[in-house]
Short mmCIF file of C-alpha atoms in Angstrom, two decimals:
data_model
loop_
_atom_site.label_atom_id
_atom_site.label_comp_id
_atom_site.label_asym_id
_atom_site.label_seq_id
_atom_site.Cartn_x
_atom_site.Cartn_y
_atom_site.Cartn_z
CA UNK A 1 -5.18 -9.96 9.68
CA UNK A 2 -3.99 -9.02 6.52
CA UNK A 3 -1.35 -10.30 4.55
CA UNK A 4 0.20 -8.45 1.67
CA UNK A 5 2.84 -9.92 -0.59
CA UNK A 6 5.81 -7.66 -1.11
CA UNK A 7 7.79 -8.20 -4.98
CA UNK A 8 11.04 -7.66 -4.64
CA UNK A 9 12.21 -8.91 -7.63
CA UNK A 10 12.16 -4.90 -9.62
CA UNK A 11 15.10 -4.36 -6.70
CA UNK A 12 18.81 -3.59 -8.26
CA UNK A 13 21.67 -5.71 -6.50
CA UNK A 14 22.26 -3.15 -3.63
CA UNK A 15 24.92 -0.51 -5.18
CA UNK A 16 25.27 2.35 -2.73
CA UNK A 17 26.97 4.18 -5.86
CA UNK A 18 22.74 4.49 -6.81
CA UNK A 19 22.05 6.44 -3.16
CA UNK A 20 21.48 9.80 -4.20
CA UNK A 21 23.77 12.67 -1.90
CA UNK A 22 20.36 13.69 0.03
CA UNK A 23 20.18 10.51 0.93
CA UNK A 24 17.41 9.45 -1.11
CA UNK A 25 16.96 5.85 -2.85
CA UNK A 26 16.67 4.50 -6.49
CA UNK A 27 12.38 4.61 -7.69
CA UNK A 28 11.74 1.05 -6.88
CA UNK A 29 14.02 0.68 -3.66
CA UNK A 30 11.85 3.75 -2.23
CA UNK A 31 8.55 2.01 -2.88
CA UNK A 32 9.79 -1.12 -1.19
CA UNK A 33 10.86 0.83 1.99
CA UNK A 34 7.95 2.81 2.33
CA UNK A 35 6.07 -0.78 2.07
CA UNK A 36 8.46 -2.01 4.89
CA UNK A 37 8.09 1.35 6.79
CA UNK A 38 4.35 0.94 6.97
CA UNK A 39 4.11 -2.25 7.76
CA UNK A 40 3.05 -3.89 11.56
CA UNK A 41 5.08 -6.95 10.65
CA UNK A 42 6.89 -9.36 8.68
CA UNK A 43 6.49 -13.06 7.60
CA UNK A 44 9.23 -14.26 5.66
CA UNK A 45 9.36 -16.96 3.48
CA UNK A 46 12.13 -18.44 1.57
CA UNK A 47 13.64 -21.44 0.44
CA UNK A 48 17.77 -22.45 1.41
CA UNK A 49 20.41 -21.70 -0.95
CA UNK A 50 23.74 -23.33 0.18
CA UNK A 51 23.07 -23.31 3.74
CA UNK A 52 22.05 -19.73 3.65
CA UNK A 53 19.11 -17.00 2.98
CA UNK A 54 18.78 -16.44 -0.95
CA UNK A 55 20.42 -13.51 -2.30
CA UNK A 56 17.12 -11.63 -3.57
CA UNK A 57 15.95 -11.56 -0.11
CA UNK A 58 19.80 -10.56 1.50
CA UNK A 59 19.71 -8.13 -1.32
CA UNK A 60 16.02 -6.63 0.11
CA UNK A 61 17.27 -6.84 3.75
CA UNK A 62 20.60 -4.81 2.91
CA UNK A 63 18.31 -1.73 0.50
CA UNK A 64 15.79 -1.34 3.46
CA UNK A 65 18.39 -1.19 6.15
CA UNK A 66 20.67 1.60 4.85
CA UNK A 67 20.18 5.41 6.44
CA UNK A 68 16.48 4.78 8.36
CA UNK A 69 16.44 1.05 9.23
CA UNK A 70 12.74 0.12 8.02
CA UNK A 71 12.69 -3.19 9.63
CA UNK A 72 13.33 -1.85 13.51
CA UNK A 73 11.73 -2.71 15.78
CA UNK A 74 9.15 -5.06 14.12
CA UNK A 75 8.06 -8.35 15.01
CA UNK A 76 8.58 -11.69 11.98
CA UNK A 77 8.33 -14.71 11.62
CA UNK A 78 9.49 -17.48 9.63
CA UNK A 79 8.93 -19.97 7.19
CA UNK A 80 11.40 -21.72 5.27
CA UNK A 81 11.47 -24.87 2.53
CA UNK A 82 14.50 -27.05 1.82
CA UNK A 83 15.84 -30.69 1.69
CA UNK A 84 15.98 -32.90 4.97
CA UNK A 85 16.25 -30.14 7.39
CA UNK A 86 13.58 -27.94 5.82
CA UNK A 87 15.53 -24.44 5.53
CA UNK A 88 16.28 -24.15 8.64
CA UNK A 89 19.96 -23.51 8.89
CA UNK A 90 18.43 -20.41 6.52
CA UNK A 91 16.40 -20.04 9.43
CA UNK A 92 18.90 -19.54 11.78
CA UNK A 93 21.02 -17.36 9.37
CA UNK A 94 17.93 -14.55 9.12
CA UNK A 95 17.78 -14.73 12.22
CA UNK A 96 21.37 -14.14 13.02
CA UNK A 97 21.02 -10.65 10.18
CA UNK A 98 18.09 -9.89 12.27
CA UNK A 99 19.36 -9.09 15.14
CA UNK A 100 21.28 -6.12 13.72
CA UNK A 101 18.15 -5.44 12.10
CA UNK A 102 16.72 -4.79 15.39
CA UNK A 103 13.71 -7.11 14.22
CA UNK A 104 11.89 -9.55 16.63
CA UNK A 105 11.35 -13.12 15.21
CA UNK A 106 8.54 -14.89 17.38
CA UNK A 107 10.40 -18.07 18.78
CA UNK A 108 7.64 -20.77 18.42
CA UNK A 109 5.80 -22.06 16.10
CA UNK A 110 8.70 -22.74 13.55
CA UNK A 111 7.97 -24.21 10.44
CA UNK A 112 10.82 -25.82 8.30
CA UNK A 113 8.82 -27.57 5.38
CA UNK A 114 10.93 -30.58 3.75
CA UNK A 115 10.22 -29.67 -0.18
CA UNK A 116 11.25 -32.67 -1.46
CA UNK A 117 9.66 -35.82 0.55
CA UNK A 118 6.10 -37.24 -0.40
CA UNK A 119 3.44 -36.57 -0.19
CA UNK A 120 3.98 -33.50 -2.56
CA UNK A 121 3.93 -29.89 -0.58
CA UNK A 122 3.80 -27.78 -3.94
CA UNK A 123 2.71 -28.09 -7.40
CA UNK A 124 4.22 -27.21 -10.60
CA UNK A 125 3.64 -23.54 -9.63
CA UNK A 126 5.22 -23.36 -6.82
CA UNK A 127 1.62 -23.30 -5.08
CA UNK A 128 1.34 -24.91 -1.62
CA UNK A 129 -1.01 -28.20 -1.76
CA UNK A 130 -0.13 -29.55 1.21
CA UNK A 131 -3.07 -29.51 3.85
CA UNK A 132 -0.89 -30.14 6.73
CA UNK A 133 2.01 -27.59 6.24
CA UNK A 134 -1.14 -24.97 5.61
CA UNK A 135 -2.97 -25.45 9.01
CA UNK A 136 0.99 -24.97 10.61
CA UNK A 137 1.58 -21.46 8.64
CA UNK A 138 -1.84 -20.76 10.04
CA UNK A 139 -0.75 -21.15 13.44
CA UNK A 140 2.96 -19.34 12.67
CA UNK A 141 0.64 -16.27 11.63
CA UNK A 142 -1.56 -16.23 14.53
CA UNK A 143 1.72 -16.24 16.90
CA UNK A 144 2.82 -13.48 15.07
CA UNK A 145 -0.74 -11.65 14.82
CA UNK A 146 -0.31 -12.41 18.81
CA UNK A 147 3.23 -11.28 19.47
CA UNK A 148 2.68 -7.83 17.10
CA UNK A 149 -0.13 -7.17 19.00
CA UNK A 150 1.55 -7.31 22.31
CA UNK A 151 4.38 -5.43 20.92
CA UNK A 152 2.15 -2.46 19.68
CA UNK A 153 0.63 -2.17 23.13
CA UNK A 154 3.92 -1.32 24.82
#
């Protein structure tokens, strides 16, 4: 298994004013969808904003959805970070966007990592320390590994 992380931060806030009449994309929207188009799957991870996804990653969802949806058809998963309940009602609410996505989110393990209790999960980077929540996103990506794999043969 490989996992490659995808920048999306070079994305403009989605403007379909920037689509050009042949249906073509702005330089860095077209690199991201041909990422998305090539890929077998998707693991997303992102921390709760208000109860919800955060807007980069609505904003990344919306650009590879318009004309050829990128993400049909695909198998995820996610992994989310928050206060007391983890990120998961952001969770729930990428999962609710994914279903006119057409994606398929694998149903268990789920990992909802509570940023802010002890013992520390991240350092001052941002960098996951903690052993524990590690060995779990191991076992969301070999669900997924599993589930894609399935998927692929049908």
């Amino acid at each position: 298994m490989r996992v490659e992380h995808v920048d999306i931060s070079a994305l403009p806030l989605l403007n379909t004013d920037l689509e050009t009449p042949d249906g073509g994309f702005p330089p860095a929207v077209e690199a991201f969808r041909d990422r998305i188009a090539s890929a077998d799957c998707f693991l997303f991870g992102s921390p709760e904003y208000n109860y919800s996804i955060a807007t980069p990653l609505k904003n990344a969802l919306d650009w590879a959805s318009r004309g050829n949806n990128c993400w049909a058809d695909k198998p995820a998963a996610i992994v989310s970070a928050g206060g007391g309940f983890g990120g998961g009602r952001s969770q729930y609410h990428l999962r609710q966007v994914g279903v006119f996505l057409d994606l398929h989110f694998i149903n268990k393990p789920e990992l909802f990592v509570q940023a802010f209790q002890q013992p520390p999960k991240f350092d001052n980077d941002g960098n996951l320390i903690d052993a524990e929540i590690r060995e779990r996103i191991k076992k969301v990506l070999l669900s997924l590994q599993a589930f894609t794999l399935r998927v692929q043969k049908d």
